[in-house]
CSV table of N, CA and C in Angstrom, one decimal:
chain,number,residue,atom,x,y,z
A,1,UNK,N,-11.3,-16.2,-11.6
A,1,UNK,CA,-10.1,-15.6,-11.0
A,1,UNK,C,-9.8,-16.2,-9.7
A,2,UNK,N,-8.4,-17.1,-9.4
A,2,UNK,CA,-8.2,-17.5,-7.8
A,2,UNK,C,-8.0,-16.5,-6.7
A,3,UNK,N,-8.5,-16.4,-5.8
A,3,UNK,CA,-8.0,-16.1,-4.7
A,3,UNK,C,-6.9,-16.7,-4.2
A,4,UNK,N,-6.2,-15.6,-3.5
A,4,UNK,CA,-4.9,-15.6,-2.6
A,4,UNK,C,-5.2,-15.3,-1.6
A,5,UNK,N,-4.6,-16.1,-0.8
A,5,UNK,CA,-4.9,-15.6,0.8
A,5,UNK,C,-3.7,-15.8,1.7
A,6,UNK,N,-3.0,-14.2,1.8
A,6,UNK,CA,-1.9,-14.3,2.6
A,6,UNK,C,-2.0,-13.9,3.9
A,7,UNK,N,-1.4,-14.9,4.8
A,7,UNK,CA,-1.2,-14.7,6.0
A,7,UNK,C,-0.6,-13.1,6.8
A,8,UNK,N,-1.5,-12.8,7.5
A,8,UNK,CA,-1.3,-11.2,8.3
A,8,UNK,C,0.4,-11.5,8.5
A,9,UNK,N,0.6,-12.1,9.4
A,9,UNK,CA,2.2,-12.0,9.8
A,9,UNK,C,2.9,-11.7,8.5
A,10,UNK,N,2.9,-12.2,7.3
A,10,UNK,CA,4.0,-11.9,6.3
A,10,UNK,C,4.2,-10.2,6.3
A,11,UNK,N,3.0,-9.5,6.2
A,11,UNK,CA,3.0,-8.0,6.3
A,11,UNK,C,3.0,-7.1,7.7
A,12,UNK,N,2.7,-7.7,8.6
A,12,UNK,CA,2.4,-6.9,10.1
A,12,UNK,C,3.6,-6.3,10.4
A,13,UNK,N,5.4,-6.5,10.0
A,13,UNK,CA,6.3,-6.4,10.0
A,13,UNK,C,6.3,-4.8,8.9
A,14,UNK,N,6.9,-5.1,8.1
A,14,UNK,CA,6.7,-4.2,6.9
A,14,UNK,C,5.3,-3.5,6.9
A,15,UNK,N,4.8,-3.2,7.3
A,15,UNK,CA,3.5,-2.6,7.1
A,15,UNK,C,3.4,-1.7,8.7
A,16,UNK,N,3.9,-2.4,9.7
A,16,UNK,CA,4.4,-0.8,10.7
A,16,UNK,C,5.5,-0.2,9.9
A,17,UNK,N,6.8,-0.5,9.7
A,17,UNK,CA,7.5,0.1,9.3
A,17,UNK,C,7.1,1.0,8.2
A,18,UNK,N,6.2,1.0,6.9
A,18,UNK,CA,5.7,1.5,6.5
A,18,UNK,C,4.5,2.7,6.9
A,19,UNK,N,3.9,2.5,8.2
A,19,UNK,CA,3.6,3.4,8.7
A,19,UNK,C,4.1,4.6,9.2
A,20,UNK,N,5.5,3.9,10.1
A,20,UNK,CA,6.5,4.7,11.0
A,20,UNK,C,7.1,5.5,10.2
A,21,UNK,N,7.4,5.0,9.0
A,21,UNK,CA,8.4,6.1,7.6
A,21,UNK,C,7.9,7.4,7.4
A,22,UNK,N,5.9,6.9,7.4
A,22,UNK,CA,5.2,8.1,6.6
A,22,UNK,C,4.1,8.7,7.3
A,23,UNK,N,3.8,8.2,8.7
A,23,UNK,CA,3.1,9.0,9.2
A,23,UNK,C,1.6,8.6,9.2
A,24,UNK,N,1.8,7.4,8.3
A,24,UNK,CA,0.3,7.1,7.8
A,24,UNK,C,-0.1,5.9,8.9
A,25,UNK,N,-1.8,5.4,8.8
A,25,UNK,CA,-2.1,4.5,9.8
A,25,UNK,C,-1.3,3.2,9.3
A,26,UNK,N,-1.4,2.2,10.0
A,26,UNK,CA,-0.9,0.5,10.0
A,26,UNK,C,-1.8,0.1,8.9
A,27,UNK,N,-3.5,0.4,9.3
A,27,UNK,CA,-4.5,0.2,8.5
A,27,UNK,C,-4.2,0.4,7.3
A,28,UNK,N,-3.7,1.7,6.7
A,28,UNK,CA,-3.4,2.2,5.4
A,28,UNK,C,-2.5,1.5,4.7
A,29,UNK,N,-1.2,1.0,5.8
A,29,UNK,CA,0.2,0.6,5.8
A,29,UNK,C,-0.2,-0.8,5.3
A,30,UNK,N,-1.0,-1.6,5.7
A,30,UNK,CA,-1.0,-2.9,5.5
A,30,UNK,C,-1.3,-3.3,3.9
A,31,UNK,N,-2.5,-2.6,3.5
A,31,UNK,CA,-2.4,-2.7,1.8
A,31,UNK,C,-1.2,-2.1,1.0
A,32,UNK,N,-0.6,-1.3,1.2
A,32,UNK,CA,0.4,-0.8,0.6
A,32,UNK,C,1.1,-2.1,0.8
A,33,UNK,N,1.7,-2.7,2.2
A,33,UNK,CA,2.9,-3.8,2.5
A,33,UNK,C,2.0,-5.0,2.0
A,34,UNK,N,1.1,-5.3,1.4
A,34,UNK,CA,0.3,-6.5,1.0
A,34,UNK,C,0.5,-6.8,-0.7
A,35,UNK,N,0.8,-5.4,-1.1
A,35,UNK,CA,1.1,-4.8,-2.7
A,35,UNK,C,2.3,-5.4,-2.8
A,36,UNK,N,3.2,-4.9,-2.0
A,36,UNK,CA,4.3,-4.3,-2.0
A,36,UNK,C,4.9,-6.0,-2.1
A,37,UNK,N,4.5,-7.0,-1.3
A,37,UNK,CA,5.0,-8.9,-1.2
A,37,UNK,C,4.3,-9.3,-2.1
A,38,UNK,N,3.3,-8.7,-2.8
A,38,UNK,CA,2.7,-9.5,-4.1
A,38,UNK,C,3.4,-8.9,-5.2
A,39,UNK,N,4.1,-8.3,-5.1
A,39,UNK,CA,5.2,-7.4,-6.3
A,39,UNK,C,4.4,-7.1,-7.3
A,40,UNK,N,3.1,-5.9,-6.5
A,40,UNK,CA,1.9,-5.6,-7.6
A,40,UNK,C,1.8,-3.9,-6.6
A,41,UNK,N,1.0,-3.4,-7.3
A,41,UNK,CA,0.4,-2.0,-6.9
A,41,UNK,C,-0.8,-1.9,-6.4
A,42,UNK,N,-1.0,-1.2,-5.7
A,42,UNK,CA,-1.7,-0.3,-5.1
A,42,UNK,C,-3.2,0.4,-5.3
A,43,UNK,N,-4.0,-0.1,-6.1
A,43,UNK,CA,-4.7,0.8,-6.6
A,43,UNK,C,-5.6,1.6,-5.5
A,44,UNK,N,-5.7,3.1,-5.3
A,44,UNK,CA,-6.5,4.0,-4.6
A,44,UNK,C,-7.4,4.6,-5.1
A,45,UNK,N,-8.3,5.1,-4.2
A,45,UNK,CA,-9.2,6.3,-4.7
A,45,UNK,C,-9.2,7.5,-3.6
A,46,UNK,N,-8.0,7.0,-2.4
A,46,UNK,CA,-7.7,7.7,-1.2
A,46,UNK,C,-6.6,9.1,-1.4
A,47,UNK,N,-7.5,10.3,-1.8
A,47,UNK,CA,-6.9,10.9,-2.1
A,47,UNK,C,-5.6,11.8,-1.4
A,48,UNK,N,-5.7,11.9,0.1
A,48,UNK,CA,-5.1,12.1,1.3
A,48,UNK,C,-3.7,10.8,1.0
A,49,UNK,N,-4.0,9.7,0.9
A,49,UNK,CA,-3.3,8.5,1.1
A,49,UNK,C,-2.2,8.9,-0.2
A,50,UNK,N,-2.8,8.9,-1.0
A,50,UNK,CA,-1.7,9.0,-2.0
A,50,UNK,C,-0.9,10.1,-2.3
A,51,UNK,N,-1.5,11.6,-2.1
A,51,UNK,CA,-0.9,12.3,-1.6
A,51,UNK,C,-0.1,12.5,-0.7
A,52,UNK,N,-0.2,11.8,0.2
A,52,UNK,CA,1.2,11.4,1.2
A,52,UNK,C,2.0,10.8,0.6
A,53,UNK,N,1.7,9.8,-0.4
A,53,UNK,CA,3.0,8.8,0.1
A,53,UNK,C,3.5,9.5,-1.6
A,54,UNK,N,2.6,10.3,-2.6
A,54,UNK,CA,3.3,10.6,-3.5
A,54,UNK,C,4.9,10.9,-3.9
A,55,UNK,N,5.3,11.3,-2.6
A,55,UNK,CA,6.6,12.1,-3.2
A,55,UNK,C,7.9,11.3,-2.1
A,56,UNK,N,7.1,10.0,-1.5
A,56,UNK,CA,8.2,9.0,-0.9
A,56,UNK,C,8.3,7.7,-2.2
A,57,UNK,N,9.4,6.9,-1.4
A,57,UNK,CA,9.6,5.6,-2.2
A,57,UNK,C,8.6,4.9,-1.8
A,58,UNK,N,7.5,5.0,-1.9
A,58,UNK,CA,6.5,4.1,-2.1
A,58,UNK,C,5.5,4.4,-3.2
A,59,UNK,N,5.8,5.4,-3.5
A,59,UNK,CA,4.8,6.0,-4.8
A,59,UNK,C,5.2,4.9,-5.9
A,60,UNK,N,6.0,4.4,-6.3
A,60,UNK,CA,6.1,3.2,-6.9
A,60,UNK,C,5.2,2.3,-6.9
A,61,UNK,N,4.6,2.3,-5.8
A,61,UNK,CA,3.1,0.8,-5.2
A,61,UNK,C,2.1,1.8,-5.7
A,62,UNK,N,1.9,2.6,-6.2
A,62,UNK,CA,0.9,3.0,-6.2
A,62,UNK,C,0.3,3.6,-7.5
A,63,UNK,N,-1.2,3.3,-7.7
A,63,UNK,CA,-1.5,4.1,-9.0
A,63,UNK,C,-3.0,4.2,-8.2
A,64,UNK,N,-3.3,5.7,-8.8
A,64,UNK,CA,-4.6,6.7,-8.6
A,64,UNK,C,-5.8,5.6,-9.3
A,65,UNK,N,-6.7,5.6,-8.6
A,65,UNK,CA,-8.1,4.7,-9.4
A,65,UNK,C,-7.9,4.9,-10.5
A,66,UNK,N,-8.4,6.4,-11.1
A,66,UNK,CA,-8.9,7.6,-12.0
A,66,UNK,C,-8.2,7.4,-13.4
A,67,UNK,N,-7.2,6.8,-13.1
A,67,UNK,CA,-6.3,6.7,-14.1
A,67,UNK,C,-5.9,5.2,-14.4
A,68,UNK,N,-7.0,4.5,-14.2
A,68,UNK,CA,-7.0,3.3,-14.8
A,68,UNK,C,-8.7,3.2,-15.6
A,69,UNK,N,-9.5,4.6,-15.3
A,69,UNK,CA,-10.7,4.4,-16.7
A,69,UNK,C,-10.1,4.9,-17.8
């Protein structure tokens, strides 16, 4: 399997603003905005995290761990 390795700047942008929207940390914000330029999802097991962002436009980046056994 290759590794990708994207540069912080592509997301540091998008990934505050994804913070600022929802309240959530940068930290959190940054995998969501790392998903989000790889035009892939999100997978969590952060049950707080997803719960937040469930019921914004970003629940689209995201799928529950749980529900990928």
């Amino acid at each position: 399997m290759p590794l990708n390795i994207s540069p912080s700047r592509l997301i540091c942008e998008p990934a505050l603003e994804i913070a600022l929207d929802t309240g959530r940390t940068v930290y959190d914000s940054c995998y969501l905005a790392l998903a989000m330029l790889m035009e892939s999802s999100l997978v969590t097991a952060d049950q707080r995290l997803f719960n937040a962002l469930g019921q914004t436009e970003y629940a689209l980046h995201l799928v529950w761990a749980e529900d990928l056994l």
